[in-house]
């Protein structure tokens, strides 16, 4: 099943030429109220036409269009009669393919650049200042626009910085309108979509909910459904959406593995259940998990153990529900809800929409005998869209607005062996950090803030006029668009000071708080 049939929407397609920002372009298109999908540049014109696109956007990329082996797009795409916008590499590829010239002039533009709009700017740049700051990243230039194209903008180094052929519905800009650094970048995209392609702004959370509810009802019929509810945003929203569609046919399963943050179990059992009305089964498995983690320090082994034991706990509930269905003569348990998001699909090469859980890349190693059909109501969505839908469904903000949290929980935020004592130390430190960030109104400014316990490290300190030998706590606040790349968040010093003072004063065996100022790359967001 393709994403088009899942969403009942004709997409604006973003053709990925290996761009750093392909996903960001797709998100910006959706912010303009138009549904978007990403396709690789290797897609043929026939494959693109089969998706029945309403518009096409050619992304940037790191290559030069005239280099051997540079990414190419089937030139017949330009004969499909679909309004098309080229960005950076896509702009140059369009120019070259349609008869213009691209040259390496030795003039480069990186970062903030002043662009000058020529004439009225045409459809693409209409209503924008004659001079504007744009974000460039290129070493090649379009030296001559194709025949029939009007030049819409220039810069000091680039005489053809934007062009258009209004009759054919072709547009292009050398800069990156998808990044916030381009002052009027979103306006460029909106002009292309709404004026150039004539598209309405009709992609919104209300439409998504209505479409998915109808689709889920048709898929499920009278069968029973289970959902693995972690307390995270994705599983919470996907579970609530399915529950809206089929009500008591759904049972949510929450495995308490003892690696949760402070208050998470109560948050799920009380706030989430009260707001959604979903039937919830909680599995107490903390002792089992800790028993298997005893003596283990290797992070990869931890992940495997946690994943394996989660599966076993889930299997037991699955079997219990199957037996329950048999005993009362009810419908069989046939479906499993999965909180797959669109970035998961893209990062796995596009995904084929397989319906059997054992062949799906995101399930993380669920056993072959868990032979359910998948329900993936969020498969076409980005994280920010998922949050919007969660709010529409009435999920508490404490859940729908929470930062990403790893599936293995605090188990991979303890550097060293995981013990009940160390979990309690980290749980308290993490709660303090989250509380102070919320008080300071910074929750929306950071992607997430892992709090890490260096359990195998001790340092000398002075507390209460005495020498201590305690553990360091690491704060890892990061900002990101999609977690593919990230930078450390410049938190105010007074907030950092409050967090540090409260942790060192109130959490036993901790006498030092340090700040991780590493970007991704080279570091990862999590330490393990």
Tab-separated table of C-alpha atoms in Angstrom, residues 40-392:
chain	number	residue	atom	x	y	z
A	40	UNK	CA	14.747	9.471	-4.788
A	41	UNK	CA	16.246	11.057	-7.894
A	42	UNK	CA	16.476	7.550	-9.362
A	43	UNK	CA	12.670	7.386	-9.725
A	44	UNK	CA	11.621	7.203	-13.366
A	45	UNK	CA	9.187	9.605	-14.977
A	46	UNK	CA	6.625	6.787	-15.078
A	47	UNK	CA	7.051	6.096	-11.358
A	48	UNK	CA	6.668	9.779	-10.553
A	49	UNK	CA	3.631	10.094	-12.825
A	50	UNK	CA	2.049	7.079	-11.093
A	51	UNK	CA	1.964	9.077	-7.848
A	52	UNK	CA	-0.176	11.694	-9.623
A	53	UNK	CA	1.759	14.627	-8.153
A	54	UNK	CA	0.324	18.118	-7.913
A	55	UNK	CA	3.797	19.685	-7.863
A	56	UNK	CA	7.453	18.664	-7.956
A	57	UNK	CA	10.351	20.217	-6.026
A	58	UNK	CA	13.933	19.327	-6.947
A	59	UNK	CA	16.137	19.439	-3.853
A	60	UNK	CA	19.672	20.629	-3.420
A	61	UNK	CA	22.636	18.296	-3.221
A	62	UNK	CA	26.397	18.233	-2.712
A	63	UNK	CA	27.419	17.416	-6.314
A	64	UNK	CA	28.166	19.481	-9.407
A	65	UNK	CA	25.747	18.844	-12.253
A	66	UNK	CA	28.511	18.489	-14.845
A	67	UNK	CA	30.561	15.940	-12.858
A	68	UNK	CA	30.671	12.310	-13.920
A	69	UNK	CA	28.411	10.288	-11.667
A	70	UNK	CA	26.448	13.306	-10.460
A	71	UNK	CA	22.827	12.459	-9.566
A	72	UNK	CA	20.455	12.635	-12.494
A	73	UNK	CA	16.693	12.713	-12.858
A	74	UNK	CA	14.786	11.185	-15.742
A	75	UNK	CA	14.496	14.228	-18.104
A	76	UNK	CA	11.015	13.092	-19.132
A	77	UNK	CA	9.842	14.339	-15.735
A	78	UNK	CA	9.914	17.812	-17.279
A	79	UNK	CA	7.393	16.640	-19.896
A	80	UNK	CA	4.775	15.553	-17.335
A	81	UNK	CA	3.126	18.963	-17.252
A	82	UNK	CA	3.548	19.234	-13.467
A	83	UNK	CA	4.592	22.612	-11.939
A	84	UNK	CA	8.212	22.220	-10.846
A	85	UNK	CA	10.543	24.189	-8.569
A	86	UNK	CA	14.312	23.675	-8.538
A	87	UNK	CA	16.362	24.504	-5.430
A	88	UNK	CA	20.189	24.865	-5.486
A	89	UNK	CA	21.408	21.673	-7.232
A	90	UNK	CA	17.857	21.094	-8.466
A	91	UNK	CA	17.847	24.623	-9.891
A	92	UNK	CA	21.100	23.975	-11.723
A	93	UNK	CA	19.966	20.568	-12.945
A	94	UNK	CA	16.778	22.083	-14.337
A	95	UNK	CA	18.772	24.817	-16.073
A	96	UNK	CA	21.216	22.374	-17.651
A	97	UNK	CA	18.573	19.828	-18.705
A	98	UNK	CA	16.335	22.456	-20.318
A	99	UNK	CA	19.118	24.026	-22.386
A	100	UNK	CA	20.750	26.542	-20.084
A	101	UNK	CA	24.356	26.542	-18.923
A	102	UNK	CA	25.968	25.809	-15.562
A	103	UNK	CA	29.580	26.801	-15.017
A	104	UNK	CA	32.253	26.743	-12.357
A	105	UNK	CA	33.238	30.411	-12.406
A	106	UNK	CA	35.383	30.362	-9.277
A	107	UNK	CA	32.852	32.558	-7.495
A	108	UNK	CA	31.306	30.880	-4.481
A	109	UNK	CA	28.544	31.853	-2.097
A	110	UNK	CA	28.082	30.267	1.312
A	111	UNK	CA	25.780	31.481	4.045
A	112	UNK	CA	24.012	34.835	4.223
A	113	UNK	CA	23.932	36.559	0.804
A	114	UNK	CA	22.150	39.651	-0.497
A	115	UNK	CA	19.854	38.971	-3.443
A	116	UNK	CA	18.255	41.607	-5.660
A	117	UNK	CA	14.858	40.926	-7.234
A	118	UNK	CA	14.598	41.978	-10.886
A	119	UNK	CA	11.381	43.575	-12.120
A	120	UNK	CA	8.291	42.502	-10.210
A	121	UNK	CA	9.812	39.133	-9.253
A	122	UNK	CA	7.217	37.170	-11.169
A	123	UNK	CA	4.967	34.666	-9.419
A	124	UNK	CA	7.783	33.219	-7.344
A	125	UNK	CA	9.068	36.411	-5.705
A	126	UNK	CA	5.892	38.494	-5.817
A	127	UNK	CA	5.219	40.638	-2.767
A	128	UNK	CA	8.783	40.381	-1.493
A	129	UNK	CA	11.345	43.150	-0.920
A	130	UNK	CA	13.517	44.132	-3.872
A	131	UNK	CA	16.551	43.351	-1.722
A	132	UNK	CA	16.537	40.387	0.642
A	133	UNK	CA	18.906	38.185	2.584
A	134	UNK	CA	19.063	34.563	1.396
A	135	UNK	CA	21.050	31.484	2.412
A	136	UNK	CA	23.424	30.195	-0.250
A	137	UNK	CA	25.612	27.086	-0.468
A	138	UNK	CA	27.111	26.668	-3.924
A	139	UNK	CA	30.322	26.810	-5.924
A	140	UNK	CA	28.702	26.580	-9.385
A	141	UNK	CA	26.434	29.113	-11.072
A	142	UNK	CA	23.749	29.091	-13.710
A	143	UNK	CA	25.598	31.229	-16.241
A	144	UNK	CA	22.756	31.271	-18.780
A	145	UNK	CA	19.069	30.597	-18.215
A	146	UNK	CA	17.270	28.257	-20.642
A	147	UNK	CA	15.411	29.810	-23.536
A	148	UNK	CA	11.997	31.112	-22.513
A	149	UNK	CA	13.017	31.671	-18.869
A	150	UNK	CA	12.988	35.072	-17.185
A	151	UNK	CA	15.673	35.922	-14.634
A	152	UNK	CA	13.966	36.881	-11.383
A	153	UNK	CA	16.914	37.632	-9.073
A	154	UNK	CA	20.656	38.188	-9.043
A	155	UNK	CA	23.446	38.432	-6.470
A	156	UNK	CA	26.894	39.959	-6.674
A	157	UNK	CA	28.415	36.615	-7.706
A	158	UNK	CA	25.451	35.016	-9.474
A	159	UNK	CA	23.718	36.698	-12.383
A	160	UNK	CA	21.009	34.036	-12.561
A	161	UNK	CA	19.990	33.463	-8.939
A	162	UNK	CA	16.313	32.741	-9.712
A	163	UNK	CA	14.318	32.183	-12.877
A	164	UNK	CA	10.908	31.149	-14.160
A	165	UNK	CA	9.073	30.000	-17.250
A	166	UNK	CA	5.518	30.873	-16.259
A	167	UNK	CA	3.978	29.246	-19.344
A	168	UNK	CA	5.485	25.843	-18.519
A	169	UNK	CA	5.164	26.196	-14.752
A	170	UNK	CA	8.931	25.931	-14.151
A	171	UNK	CA	10.620	27.907	-11.384
A	172	UNK	CA	13.975	27.854	-9.623
A	173	UNK	CA	16.129	29.557	-7.000
A	174	UNK	CA	19.823	29.144	-6.290
A	175	UNK	CA	19.344	29.718	-2.561
A	176	UNK	CA	17.713	27.521	0.083
A	177	UNK	CA	14.203	28.831	0.811
A	178	UNK	CA	13.529	25.935	3.195
A	179	UNK	CA	15.966	27.178	5.864
A	180	UNK	CA	14.988	29.873	8.321
A	181	UNK	CA	18.110	31.860	7.417
A	182	UNK	CA	16.466	32.868	4.105
A	183	UNK	CA	14.344	35.825	5.213
A	184	UNK	CA	11.440	35.176	2.843
A	185	UNK	CA	12.080	31.514	2.098
A	186	UNK	CA	8.694	30.202	3.211
A	187	UNK	CA	7.023	32.879	1.067
A	188	UNK	CA	8.944	31.562	-1.957
A	189	UNK	CA	7.638	28.051	-1.352
A	190	UNK	CA	4.106	29.273	-0.716
A	191	UNK	CA	4.121	31.388	-3.881
A	192	UNK	CA	5.189	28.355	-5.888
A	193	UNK	CA	2.633	26.039	-4.319
A	194	UNK	CA	-0.378	28.332	-4.084
A	195	UNK	CA	0.153	30.645	-7.070
A	196	UNK	CA	2.463	28.769	-9.407
A	197	UNK	CA	0.837	25.358	-8.917
A	198	UNK	CA	-2.575	26.662	-7.853
A	199	UNK	CA	-2.819	24.439	-4.781
A	200	UNK	CA	-5.145	24.994	-1.857
A	201	UNK	CA	-3.912	24.950	1.724
A	202	UNK	CA	-5.905	21.897	2.792
A	203	UNK	CA	-3.433	19.578	4.561
A	204	UNK	CA	-4.182	19.827	8.280
A	205	UNK	CA	-4.604	17.695	11.380
A	206	UNK	CA	-8.422	17.606	11.156
A	207	UNK	CA	-8.291	16.106	7.668
A	208	UNK	CA	-5.623	13.586	8.688
A	209	UNK	CA	-7.657	12.394	11.676
A	210	UNK	CA	-10.833	11.973	9.624
A	211	UNK	CA	-9.037	10.090	6.845
A	212	UNK	CA	-7.170	7.789	9.204
A	213	UNK	CA	-10.236	6.988	11.329
A	214	UNK	CA	-12.115	5.873	8.221
A	215	UNK	CA	-9.150	3.897	6.904
A	216	UNK	CA	-8.579	2.115	10.249
A	217	UNK	CA	-12.237	1.129	10.506
A	218	UNK	CA	-12.161	-0.353	7.021
A	219	UNK	CA	-8.906	-2.213	7.712
A	220	UNK	CA	-9.870	-3.648	11.113
A	221	UNK	CA	-13.517	-4.562	10.737
A	222	UNK	CA	-14.581	-6.327	13.933
A	223	UNK	CA	-11.120	-7.724	14.807
A	224	UNK	CA	-9.262	-6.895	18.003
A	225	UNK	CA	-6.154	-4.739	18.095
A	226	UNK	CA	-3.274	-4.326	20.557
A	227	UNK	CA	-0.847	-1.462	20.878
A	228	UNK	CA	2.516	-1.306	22.656
A	229	UNK	CA	2.241	1.967	24.581
A	230	UNK	CA	5.580	3.338	25.748
A	231	UNK	CA	4.411	6.716	27.006
A	232	UNK	CA	6.294	8.469	24.200
A	233	UNK	CA	4.651	10.806	21.712
A	234	UNK	CA	4.471	8.430	18.744
A	235	UNK	CA	2.932	5.452	20.527
A	236	UNK	CA	0.593	7.700	22.524
A	237	UNK	CA	-0.808	9.437	19.450
A	238	UNK	CA	-1.046	6.316	17.285
A	239	UNK	CA	-2.860	4.486	20.108
A	240	UNK	CA	-5.283	7.375	20.668
A	241	UNK	CA	-6.018	7.658	16.943
A	242	UNK	CA	-6.786	3.953	16.628
A	243	UNK	CA	-8.915	4.102	19.783
A	244	UNK	CA	-10.925	6.968	18.286
A	245	UNK	CA	-11.612	4.743	15.293
A	246	UNK	CA	-12.497	1.412	16.965
A	247	UNK	CA	-12.987	2.068	20.680
A	248	UNK	CA	-12.974	-1.014	22.903
A	249	UNK	CA	-11.634	-3.255	20.149
A	250	UNK	CA	-8.235	-1.831	21.129
A	251	UNK	CA	-6.154	-2.841	24.149
A	252	UNK	CA	-3.012	-0.880	24.976
A	253	UNK	CA	-0.099	-2.638	26.694
A	254	UNK	CA	2.367	-0.704	28.864
A	255	UNK	CA	5.503	-2.526	30.008
A	256	UNK	CA	7.078	-0.991	33.126
A	257	UNK	CA	10.659	-2.208	32.802
A	258	UNK	CA	11.928	-0.122	35.696
A	259	UNK	CA	13.931	2.122	33.347
A	260	UNK	CA	11.314	4.861	33.167
A	261	UNK	CA	11.719	8.443	34.237
A	262	UNK	CA	10.106	9.784	37.401
A	263	UNK	CA	6.310	9.845	37.211
A	264	UNK	CA	6.041	8.254	33.765
A	265	UNK	CA	4.024	5.228	34.793
A	266	UNK	CA	1.548	7.375	36.708
A	267	UNK	CA	1.351	9.752	33.758
A	268	UNK	CA	0.343	6.939	31.414
A	269	UNK	CA	-1.959	5.064	33.788
A	270	UNK	CA	-3.825	8.138	35.035
A	271	UNK	CA	-3.576	11.129	32.699
A	272	UNK	CA	-3.432	9.264	29.403
A	273	UNK	CA	-6.163	6.767	30.232
A	274	UNK	CA	-8.450	9.496	31.595
A	275	UNK	CA	-8.028	11.628	28.486
A	276	UNK	CA	-8.480	8.835	25.930
A	277	UNK	CA	-10.552	6.164	27.693
A	278	UNK	CA	-8.349	3.428	26.257
A	279	UNK	CA	-8.231	0.019	27.952
A	280	UNK	CA	-4.736	-0.384	29.418
A	281	UNK	CA	-2.837	-3.400	30.683
A	282	UNK	CA	0.337	-2.648	32.664
A	283	UNK	CA	3.050	-5.276	32.972
A	284	UNK	CA	5.338	-5.052	36.042
A	285	UNK	CA	8.691	-6.291	34.805
A	286	UNK	CA	11.286	-4.149	36.610
A	287	UNK	CA	12.817	-7.013	38.604
A	288	UNK	CA	13.101	-9.175	35.499
A	289	UNK	CA	14.847	-6.468	33.497
A	290	UNK	CA	17.268	-5.541	36.280
A	291	UNK	CA	18.085	-9.203	36.839
A	292	UNK	CA	19.128	-9.646	33.233
A	293	UNK	CA	21.074	-6.351	33.221
A	294	UNK	CA	23.115	-7.273	36.292
A	295	UNK	CA	26.834	-6.945	35.618
A	296	UNK	CA	26.308	-5.692	32.026
A	297	UNK	CA	28.209	-2.546	31.016
A	298	UNK	CA	28.453	-2.807	27.218
A	299	UNK	CA	25.853	-0.418	25.727
A	300	UNK	CA	24.979	-2.614	22.762
A	301	UNK	CA	24.460	-5.626	25.014
A	302	UNK	CA	22.210	-3.511	27.235
A	303	UNK	CA	20.080	-2.551	24.252
A	304	UNK	CA	19.755	-6.169	23.138
A	305	UNK	CA	18.783	-7.370	26.613
A	306	UNK	CA	16.212	-4.607	27.065
A	307	UNK	CA	14.760	-5.254	23.627
A	308	UNK	CA	14.608	-9.003	24.189
A	309	UNK	CA	12.929	-8.759	27.590
A	310	UNK	CA	10.445	-6.205	26.299
A	311	UNK	CA	9.473	-8.656	23.582
A	312	UNK	CA	9.012	-11.443	26.111
A	313	UNK	CA	6.809	-9.290	28.339
A	314	UNK	CA	4.774	-8.227	25.345
A	315	UNK	CA	4.487	-11.804	24.075
A	316	UNK	CA	2.947	-12.919	27.363
A	317	UNK	CA	0.236	-10.272	27.203
A	318	UNK	CA	-0.365	-11.067	23.557
A	319	UNK	CA	-0.965	-14.729	24.379
A	320	UNK	CA	-3.229	-13.808	27.293
A	321	UNK	CA	-5.352	-11.610	25.026
A	322	UNK	CA	-5.573	-14.311	22.376
A	323	UNK	CA	-6.765	-16.795	25.004
A	324	UNK	CA	-9.241	-14.233	26.321
A	325	UNK	CA	-10.664	-13.762	22.834
A	326	UNK	CA	-11.026	-17.528	22.388
A	327	UNK	CA	-12.689	-17.953	25.779
A	328	UNK	CA	-15.392	-15.337	25.220
A	329	UNK	CA	-15.926	-16.288	21.591
A	330	UNK	CA	-15.036	-12.818	20.421
A	331	UNK	CA	-13.185	-11.637	17.366
A	332	UNK	CA	-9.521	-12.632	16.986
A	333	UNK	CA	-6.552	-10.416	17.815
A	334	UNK	CA	-5.224	-9.646	14.345
A	335	UNK	CA	-3.575	-6.220	14.409
A	336	UNK	CA	-0.728	-4.395	16.136
A	337	UNK	CA	-0.471	-0.607	16.253
A	338	UNK	CA	2.968	0.735	15.300
A	339	UNK	CA	4.016	4.385	15.759
A	340	UNK	CA	6.083	4.565	12.565
A	341	UNK	CA	6.686	8.133	11.341
A	342	UNK	CA	7.511	9.383	7.850
A	343	UNK	CA	11.234	9.980	8.632
A	344	UNK	CA	11.452	6.274	9.566
A	345	UNK	CA	10.091	5.384	6.132
A	346	UNK	CA	12.449	7.766	4.325
A	347	UNK	CA	15.528	6.648	6.255
A	348	UNK	CA	14.807	3.024	5.437
A	349	UNK	CA	14.842	3.688	1.720
A	350	UNK	CA	11.209	4.605	1.269
A	351	UNK	CA	9.541	1.577	2.771
A	352	UNK	CA	7.229	-0.777	0.951
A	353	UNK	CA	4.387	-0.560	3.440
A	354	UNK	CA	4.623	-4.238	4.296
A	355	UNK	CA	1.738	-5.447	6.385
A	356	UNK	CA	3.495	-8.206	8.329
A	357	UNK	CA	5.311	-7.112	11.461
A	358	UNK	CA	8.178	-9.565	11.117
A	359	UNK	CA	9.478	-7.870	7.971
A	360	UNK	CA	9.129	-4.268	9.109
A	361	UNK	CA	12.391	-2.444	9.770
A	362	UNK	CA	11.100	-0.328	12.671
A	363	UNK	CA	9.788	-3.037	14.962
A	364	UNK	CA	13.270	-3.623	16.347
A	365	UNK	CA	13.504	-7.380	16.247
A	366	UNK	CA	10.058	-8.610	17.247
A	367	UNK	CA	9.913	-12.395	16.839
A	368	UNK	CA	8.589	-14.121	13.742
A	369	UNK	CA	5.642	-15.688	15.551
A	370	UNK	CA	4.171	-12.280	16.385
A	371	UNK	CA	2.319	-12.546	13.116
A	372	UNK	CA	0.104	-9.458	13.207
A	373	UNK	CA	-0.899	-7.067	10.492
A	374	UNK	CA	0.354	-3.574	11.142
A	375	UNK	CA	-1.697	-0.469	11.664
A	376	UNK	CA	0.564	2.551	11.099
A	377	UNK	CA	-1.661	5.636	11.248
A	378	UNK	CA	1.275	8.071	11.532
A	379	UNK	CA	3.310	6.605	8.690
A	380	UNK	CA	2.915	9.686	6.492
A	381	UNK	CA	3.626	12.256	9.216
A	382	UNK	CA	6.507	14.224	10.704
A	383	UNK	CA	6.940	14.643	14.459
A	384	UNK	CA	5.489	18.154	14.603
A	385	UNK	CA	2.376	16.950	12.754
A	386	UNK	CA	2.040	14.052	15.172
A	387	UNK	CA	2.083	16.474	18.098
A	388	UNK	CA	-0.623	18.596	16.443
A	389	UNK	CA	-2.832	15.533	15.979
A	390	UNK	CA	-2.227	14.475	19.581
A	391	UNK	CA	-3.445	17.858	20.782
A	392	UNK	CA	-6.546	17.582	18.576
